Short mmCIF file of C-alpha atoms (C1' of nucleotides) in Angstrom, two decimals:
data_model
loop_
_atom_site.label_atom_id
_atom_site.label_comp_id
_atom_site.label_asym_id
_atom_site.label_seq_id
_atom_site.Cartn_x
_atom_site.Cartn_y
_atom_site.Cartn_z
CA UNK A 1 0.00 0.00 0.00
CA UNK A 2 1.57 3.44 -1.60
CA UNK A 3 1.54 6.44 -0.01
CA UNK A 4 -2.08 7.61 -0.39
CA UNK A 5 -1.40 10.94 0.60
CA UNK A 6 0.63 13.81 -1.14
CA UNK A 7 2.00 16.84 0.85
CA UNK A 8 -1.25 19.00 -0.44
CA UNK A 9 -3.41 16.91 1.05
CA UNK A 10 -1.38 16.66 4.41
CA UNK A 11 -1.27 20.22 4.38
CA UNK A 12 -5.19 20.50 4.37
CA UNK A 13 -5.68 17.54 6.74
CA UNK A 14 -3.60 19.76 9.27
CA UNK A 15 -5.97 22.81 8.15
CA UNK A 16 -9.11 21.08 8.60
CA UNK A 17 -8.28 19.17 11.89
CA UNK A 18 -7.65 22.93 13.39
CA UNK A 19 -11.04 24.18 11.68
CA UNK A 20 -13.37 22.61 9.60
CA UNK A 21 -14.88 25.79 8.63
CA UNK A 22 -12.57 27.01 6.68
CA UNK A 23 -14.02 27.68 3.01
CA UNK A 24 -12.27 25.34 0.51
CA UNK A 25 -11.42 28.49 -1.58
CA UNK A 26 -9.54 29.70 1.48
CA UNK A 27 -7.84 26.52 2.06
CA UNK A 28 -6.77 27.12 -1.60
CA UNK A 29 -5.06 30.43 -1.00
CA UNK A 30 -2.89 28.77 1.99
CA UNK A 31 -2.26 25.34 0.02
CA UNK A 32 -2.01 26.86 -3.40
CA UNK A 33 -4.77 25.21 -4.91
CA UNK A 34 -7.95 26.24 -6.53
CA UNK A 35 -10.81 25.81 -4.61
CA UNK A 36 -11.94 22.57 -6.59
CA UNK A 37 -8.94 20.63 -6.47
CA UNK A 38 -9.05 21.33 -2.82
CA UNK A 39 -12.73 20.25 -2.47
CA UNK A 40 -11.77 17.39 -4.82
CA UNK A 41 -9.03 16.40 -2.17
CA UNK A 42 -11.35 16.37 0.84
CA UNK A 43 -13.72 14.80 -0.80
CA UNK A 44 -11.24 11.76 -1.87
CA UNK A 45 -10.02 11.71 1.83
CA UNK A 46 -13.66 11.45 3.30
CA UNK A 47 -14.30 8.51 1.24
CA UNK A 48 -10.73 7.20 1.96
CA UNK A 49 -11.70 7.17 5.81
CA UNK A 50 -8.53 9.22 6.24
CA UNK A 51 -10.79 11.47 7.23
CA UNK A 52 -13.54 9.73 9.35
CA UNK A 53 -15.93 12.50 9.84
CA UNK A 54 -16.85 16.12 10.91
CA UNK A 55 -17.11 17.34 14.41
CA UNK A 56 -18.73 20.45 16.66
CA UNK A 57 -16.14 20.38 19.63
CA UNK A 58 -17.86 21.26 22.68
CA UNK A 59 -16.30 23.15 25.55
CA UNK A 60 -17.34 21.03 28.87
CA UNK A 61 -16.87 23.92 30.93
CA UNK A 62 -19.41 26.24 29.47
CA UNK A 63 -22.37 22.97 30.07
CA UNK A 64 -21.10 22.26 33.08
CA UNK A 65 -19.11 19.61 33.17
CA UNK A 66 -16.29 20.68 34.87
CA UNK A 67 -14.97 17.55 35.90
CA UNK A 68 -12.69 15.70 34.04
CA UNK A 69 -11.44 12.00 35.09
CA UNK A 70 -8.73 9.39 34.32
CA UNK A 71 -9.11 5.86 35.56
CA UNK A 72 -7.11 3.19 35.53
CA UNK A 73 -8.72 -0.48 35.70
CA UNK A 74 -7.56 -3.45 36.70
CA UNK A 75 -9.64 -6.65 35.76
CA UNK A 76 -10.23 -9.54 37.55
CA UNK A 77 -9.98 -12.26 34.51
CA UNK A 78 -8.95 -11.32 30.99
CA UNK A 79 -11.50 -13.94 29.40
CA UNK A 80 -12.20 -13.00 26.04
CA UNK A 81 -15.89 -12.32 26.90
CA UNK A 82 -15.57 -10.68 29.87
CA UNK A 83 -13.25 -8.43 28.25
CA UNK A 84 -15.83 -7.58 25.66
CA UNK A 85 -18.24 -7.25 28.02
CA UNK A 86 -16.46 -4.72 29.80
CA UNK A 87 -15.36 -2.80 26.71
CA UNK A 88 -19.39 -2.52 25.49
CA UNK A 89 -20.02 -1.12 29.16
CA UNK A 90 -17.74 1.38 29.09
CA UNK A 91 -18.07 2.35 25.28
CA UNK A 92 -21.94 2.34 25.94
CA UNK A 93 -21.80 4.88 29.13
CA UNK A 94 -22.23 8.67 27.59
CA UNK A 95 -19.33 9.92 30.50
CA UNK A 96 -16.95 7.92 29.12
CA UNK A 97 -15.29 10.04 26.39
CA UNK A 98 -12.66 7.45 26.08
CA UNK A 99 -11.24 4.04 26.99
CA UNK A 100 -8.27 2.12 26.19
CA UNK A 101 -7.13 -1.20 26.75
CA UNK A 102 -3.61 -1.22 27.36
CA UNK A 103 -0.93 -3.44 28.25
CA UNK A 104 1.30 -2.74 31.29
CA UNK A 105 0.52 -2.72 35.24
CA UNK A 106 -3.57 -1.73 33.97
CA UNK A 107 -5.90 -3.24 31.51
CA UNK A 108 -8.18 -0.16 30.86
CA UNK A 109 -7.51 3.78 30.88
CA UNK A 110 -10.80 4.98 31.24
CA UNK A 111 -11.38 9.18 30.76
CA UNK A 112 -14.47 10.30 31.94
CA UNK A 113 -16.41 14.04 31.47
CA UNK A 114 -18.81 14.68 34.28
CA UNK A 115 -20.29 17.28 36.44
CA UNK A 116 -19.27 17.52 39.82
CA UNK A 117 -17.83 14.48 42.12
CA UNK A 118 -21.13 13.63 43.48
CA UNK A 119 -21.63 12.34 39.51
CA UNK A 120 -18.51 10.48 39.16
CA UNK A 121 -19.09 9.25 42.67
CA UNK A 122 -22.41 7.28 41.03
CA UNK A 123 -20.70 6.50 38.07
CA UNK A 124 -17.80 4.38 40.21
CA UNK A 125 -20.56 2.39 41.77
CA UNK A 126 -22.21 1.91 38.24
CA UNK A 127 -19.38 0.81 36.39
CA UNK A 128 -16.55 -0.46 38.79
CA UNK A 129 -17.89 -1.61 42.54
CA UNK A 130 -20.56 -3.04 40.98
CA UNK A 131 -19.07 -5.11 38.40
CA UNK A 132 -17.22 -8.03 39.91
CA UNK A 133 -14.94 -8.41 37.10
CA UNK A 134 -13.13 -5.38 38.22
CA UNK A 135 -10.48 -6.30 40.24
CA UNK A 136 -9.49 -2.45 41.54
CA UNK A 137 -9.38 0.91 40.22
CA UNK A 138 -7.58 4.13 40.55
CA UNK A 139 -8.77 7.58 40.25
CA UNK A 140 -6.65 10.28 38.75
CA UNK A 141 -8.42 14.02 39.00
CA UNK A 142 -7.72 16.37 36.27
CA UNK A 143 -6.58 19.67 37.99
CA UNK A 144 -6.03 21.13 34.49
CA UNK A 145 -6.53 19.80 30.70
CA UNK A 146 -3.34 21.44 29.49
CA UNK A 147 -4.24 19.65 25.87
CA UNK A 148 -7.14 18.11 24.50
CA UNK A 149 -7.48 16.85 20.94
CA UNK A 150 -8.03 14.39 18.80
CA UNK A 151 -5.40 15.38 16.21
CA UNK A 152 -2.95 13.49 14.22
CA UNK A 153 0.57 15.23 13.59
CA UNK A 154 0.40 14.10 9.45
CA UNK A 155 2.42 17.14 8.42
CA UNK A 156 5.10 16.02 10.90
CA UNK A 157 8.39 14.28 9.23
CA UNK A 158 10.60 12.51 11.54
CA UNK B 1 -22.97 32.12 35.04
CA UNK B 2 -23.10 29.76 32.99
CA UNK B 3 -25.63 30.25 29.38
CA UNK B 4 -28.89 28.22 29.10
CA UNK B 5 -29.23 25.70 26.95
CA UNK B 6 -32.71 24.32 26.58
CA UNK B 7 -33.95 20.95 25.47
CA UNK B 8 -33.37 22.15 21.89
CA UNK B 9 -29.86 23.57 21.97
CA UNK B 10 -28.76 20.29 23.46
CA UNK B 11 -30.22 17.92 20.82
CA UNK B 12 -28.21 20.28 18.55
CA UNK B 13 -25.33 20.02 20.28
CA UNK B 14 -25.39 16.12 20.49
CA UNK B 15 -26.17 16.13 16.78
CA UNK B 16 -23.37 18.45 15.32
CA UNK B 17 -21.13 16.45 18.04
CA UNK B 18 -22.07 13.61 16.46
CA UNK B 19 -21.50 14.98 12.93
CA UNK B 20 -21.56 18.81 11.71
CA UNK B 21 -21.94 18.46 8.52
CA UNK B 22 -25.92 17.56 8.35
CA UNK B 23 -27.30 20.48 6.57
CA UNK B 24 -29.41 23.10 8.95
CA UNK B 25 -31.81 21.75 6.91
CA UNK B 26 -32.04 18.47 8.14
CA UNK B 27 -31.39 18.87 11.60
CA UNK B 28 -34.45 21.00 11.60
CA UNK B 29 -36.39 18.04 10.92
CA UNK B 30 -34.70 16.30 13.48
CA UNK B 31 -35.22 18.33 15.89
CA UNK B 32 -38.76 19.98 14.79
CA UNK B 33 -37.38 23.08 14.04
CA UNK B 34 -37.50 25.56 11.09
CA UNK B 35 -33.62 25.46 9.59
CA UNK B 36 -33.57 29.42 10.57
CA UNK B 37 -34.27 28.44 14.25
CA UNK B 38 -31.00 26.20 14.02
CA UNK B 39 -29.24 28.20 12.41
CA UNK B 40 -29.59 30.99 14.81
CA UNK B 41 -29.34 28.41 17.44
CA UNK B 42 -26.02 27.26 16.36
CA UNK B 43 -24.79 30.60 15.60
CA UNK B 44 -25.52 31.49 19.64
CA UNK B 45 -23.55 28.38 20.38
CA UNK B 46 -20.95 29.49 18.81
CA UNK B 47 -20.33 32.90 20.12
CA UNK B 48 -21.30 32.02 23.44
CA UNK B 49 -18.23 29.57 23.12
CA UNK B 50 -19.78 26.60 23.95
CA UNK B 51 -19.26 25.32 20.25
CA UNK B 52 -15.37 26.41 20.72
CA UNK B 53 -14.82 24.78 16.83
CA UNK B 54 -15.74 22.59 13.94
CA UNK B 55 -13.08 19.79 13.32
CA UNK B 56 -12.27 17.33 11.13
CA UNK B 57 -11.43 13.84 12.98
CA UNK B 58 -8.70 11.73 10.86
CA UNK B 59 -8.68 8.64 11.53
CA UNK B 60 -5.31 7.48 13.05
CA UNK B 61 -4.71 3.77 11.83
CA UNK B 62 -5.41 5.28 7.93
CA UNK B 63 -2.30 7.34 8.02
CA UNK B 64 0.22 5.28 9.75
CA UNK B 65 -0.42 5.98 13.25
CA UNK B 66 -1.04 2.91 14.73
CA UNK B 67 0.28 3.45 18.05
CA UNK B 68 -1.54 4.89 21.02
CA UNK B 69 0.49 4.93 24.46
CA UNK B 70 -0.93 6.29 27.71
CA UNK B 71 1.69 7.95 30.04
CA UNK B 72 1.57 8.77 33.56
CA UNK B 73 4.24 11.14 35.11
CA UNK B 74 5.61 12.38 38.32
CA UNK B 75 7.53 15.22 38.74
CA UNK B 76 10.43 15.68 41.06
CA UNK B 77 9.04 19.41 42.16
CA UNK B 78 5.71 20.74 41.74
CA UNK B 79 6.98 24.23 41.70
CA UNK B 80 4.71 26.59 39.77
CA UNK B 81 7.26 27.80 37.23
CA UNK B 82 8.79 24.25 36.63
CA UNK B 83 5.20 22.47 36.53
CA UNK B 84 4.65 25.20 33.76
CA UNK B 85 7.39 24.52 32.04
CA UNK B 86 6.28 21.07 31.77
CA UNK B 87 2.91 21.71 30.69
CA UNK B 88 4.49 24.03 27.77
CA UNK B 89 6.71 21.33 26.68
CA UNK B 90 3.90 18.82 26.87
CA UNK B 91 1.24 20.87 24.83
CA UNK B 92 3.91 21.82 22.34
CA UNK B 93 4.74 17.81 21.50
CA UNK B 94 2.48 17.45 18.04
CA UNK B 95 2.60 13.33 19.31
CA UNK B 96 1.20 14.78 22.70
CA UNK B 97 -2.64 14.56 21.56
CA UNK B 98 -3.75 15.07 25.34
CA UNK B 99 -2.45 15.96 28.46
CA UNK B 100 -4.01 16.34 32.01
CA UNK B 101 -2.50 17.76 35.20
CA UNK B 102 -3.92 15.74 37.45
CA UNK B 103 -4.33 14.85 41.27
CA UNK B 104 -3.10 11.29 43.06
CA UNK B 105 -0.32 8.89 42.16
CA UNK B 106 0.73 10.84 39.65
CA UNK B 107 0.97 14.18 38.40
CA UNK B 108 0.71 14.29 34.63
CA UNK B 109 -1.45 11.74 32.37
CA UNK B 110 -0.67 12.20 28.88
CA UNK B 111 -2.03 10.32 25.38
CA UNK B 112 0.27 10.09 22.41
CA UNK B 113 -0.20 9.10 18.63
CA UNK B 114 2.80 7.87 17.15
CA UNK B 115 3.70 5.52 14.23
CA UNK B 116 5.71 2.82 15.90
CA UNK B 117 7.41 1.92 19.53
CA UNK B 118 10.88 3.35 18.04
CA UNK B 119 9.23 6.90 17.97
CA UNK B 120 7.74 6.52 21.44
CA UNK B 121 11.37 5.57 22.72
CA UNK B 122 12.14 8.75 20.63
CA UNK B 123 9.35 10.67 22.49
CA UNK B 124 10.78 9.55 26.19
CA UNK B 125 14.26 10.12 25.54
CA UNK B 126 13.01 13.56 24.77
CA UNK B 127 10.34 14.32 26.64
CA UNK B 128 10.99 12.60 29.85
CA UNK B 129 14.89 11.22 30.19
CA UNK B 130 16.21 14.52 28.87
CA UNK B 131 13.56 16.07 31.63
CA UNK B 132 15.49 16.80 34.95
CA UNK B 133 11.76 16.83 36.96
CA UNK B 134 10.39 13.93 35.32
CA UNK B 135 11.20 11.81 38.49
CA UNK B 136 9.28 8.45 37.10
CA UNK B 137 6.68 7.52 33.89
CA UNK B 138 5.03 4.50 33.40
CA UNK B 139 3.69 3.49 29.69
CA UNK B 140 0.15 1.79 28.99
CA UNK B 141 0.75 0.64 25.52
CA UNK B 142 -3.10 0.64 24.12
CA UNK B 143 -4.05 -2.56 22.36
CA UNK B 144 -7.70 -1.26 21.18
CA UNK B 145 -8.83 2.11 21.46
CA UNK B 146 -12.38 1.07 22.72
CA UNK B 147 -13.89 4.28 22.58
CA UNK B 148 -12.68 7.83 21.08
CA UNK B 149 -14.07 11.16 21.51
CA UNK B 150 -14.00 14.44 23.00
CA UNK B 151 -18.17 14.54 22.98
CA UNK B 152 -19.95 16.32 26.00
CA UNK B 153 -23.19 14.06 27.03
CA UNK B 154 -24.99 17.52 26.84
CA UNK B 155 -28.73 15.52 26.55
CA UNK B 156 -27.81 13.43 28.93
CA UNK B 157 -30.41 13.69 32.41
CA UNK B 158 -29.41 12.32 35.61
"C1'" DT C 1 -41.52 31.78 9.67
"C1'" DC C 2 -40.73 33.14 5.03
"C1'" DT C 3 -38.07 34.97 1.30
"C1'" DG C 4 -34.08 36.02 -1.07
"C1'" DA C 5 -29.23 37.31 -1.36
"C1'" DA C 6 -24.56 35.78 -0.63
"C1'" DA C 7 -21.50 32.15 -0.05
"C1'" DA C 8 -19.86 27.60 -0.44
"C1'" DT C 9 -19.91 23.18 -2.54
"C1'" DG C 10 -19.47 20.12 -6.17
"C1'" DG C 11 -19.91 18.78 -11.20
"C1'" DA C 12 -18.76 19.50 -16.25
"C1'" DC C 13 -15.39 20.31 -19.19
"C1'" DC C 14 -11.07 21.61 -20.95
"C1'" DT C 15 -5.94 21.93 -20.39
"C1'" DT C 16 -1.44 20.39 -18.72
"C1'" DT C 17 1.95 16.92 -17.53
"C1'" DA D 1 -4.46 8.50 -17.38
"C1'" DA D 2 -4.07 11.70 -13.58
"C1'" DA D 3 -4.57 16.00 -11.63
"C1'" DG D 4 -5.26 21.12 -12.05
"C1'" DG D 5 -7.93 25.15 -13.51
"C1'" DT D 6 -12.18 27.78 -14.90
"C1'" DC D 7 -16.84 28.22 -15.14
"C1'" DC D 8 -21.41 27.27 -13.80
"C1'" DA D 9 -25.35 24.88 -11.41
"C1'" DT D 10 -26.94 23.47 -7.05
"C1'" DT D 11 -27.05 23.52 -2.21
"C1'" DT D 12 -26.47 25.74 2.07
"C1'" DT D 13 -26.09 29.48 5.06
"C1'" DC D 14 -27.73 33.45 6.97
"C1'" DA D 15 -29.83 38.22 7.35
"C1'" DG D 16 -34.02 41.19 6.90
"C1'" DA D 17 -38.85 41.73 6.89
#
DNA sequence: TCTGAAAATGGACCTTT
DNA sequence: AAAGGTCCATTTTCAGA
């Protein structure tokens, strides 16, 4: 499998990953590109699945949810279906904005959005005390988000 | 203090989470509005800052970023000046997709995007061997990112 | 809520390499 | 062929009544 992508279209990945809004014909001016070819580009990239899709990002604060968590999970067997059950839980509750499973002294890294403590206090019961595959758990309280995206580095050469 | 969202702002919001770029149009349906009404609607988001941004999300594994690692860190001194320092450096790391200042057994959770394991030993040499108040890191190598987003369960009742 | 103007997207078609 | 550019139709956004 080639390279699929030229350094045009990394270019514009890096544009639209800051801001999707950008009109293609302004994208052009940066890339030097005519509007089309640029919209021709996304488009190819879309259907690709390089890019996966379009987002509104949300700033927690301003809804109130102030509260952001890391947790790391420790499970009591790694069964296959166990596992899986565990990964639908957590994919299925809407505070968990992400979860890993990871190798190393933790099976799952677990980061949660919420309210207030009182919330996340629920949400252990809910998902950890009251799941007896979980072996223990250990909270982690963000005191500051210092850097939140999503983003991958593609104009980056190393 | 903080703005009002009512039930239709938040159906919005989980929509254009979701994906922003359903026409006006068509979320107006969704919701039962007029496309004007959302329009407006998602204008006010906007400038009330609770949309902070549109973004595209690329999808990782489709441009050779295959590797996810979870890092927790504790510093030698939590001095204000040297914690800041640390949180520059951090931010300013295009690999360094997230990073949280946090509270417990550690001090620092951060999530990095990279190609391979020899650019993550890259990434520690440089960000944390070559760091004099790095004091110990542990790595969670992820084996399946379970579940990925920055969403905010803004319809969400509880 | 409706209407219409302005802007952005996306296709047709031709040119360049 | 593959990719760019220009032009034009269609769709979408967005302001005023």
């Amino acid at each position: 499998m080639g390279p699929i992508l030229d350094a045009f279209d990394r270019k514009l990945l890096a544009e639209v990953q800051r801001d999707a809004q950008t009109p293609q014909s302004e994208l052009g001016t940066r890339v030097n590109l005519s509007a089309a070819a640029v919209n021709r580009r996304l488009r190819r990239m879309a259907e690709l699945g390089v890019i996966d899709h379009y987002a509104a990002v949300v700033a927690p604060e301003k809804v109130d949810y102030n509260l952001t968590v890391v947790v790391t999970v420790e499970v009591e067997s790694e069964q296959i279906d166990r596992l899986d059950e565990m990964k639908r839980i957590f994919a299925a509750c809407p505070w968990v904005q992400q979860c890993y499973y990871v190798a190393g002294e933790w099976d799952f890294v677990l980061i949660l959005t919420v309210q207030n403590m009182e919330q996340y206090n629920e949400l252990t019961r809910e998902l950890f005390f009251s799941n007896n595959n979980v072996k223990r758990f250990k909270t982690l309280v963000s005191m500051s988000r210092v850097k939140v995206g999503l983003g991958v580095p593609v104009e980056i050469e190393r």
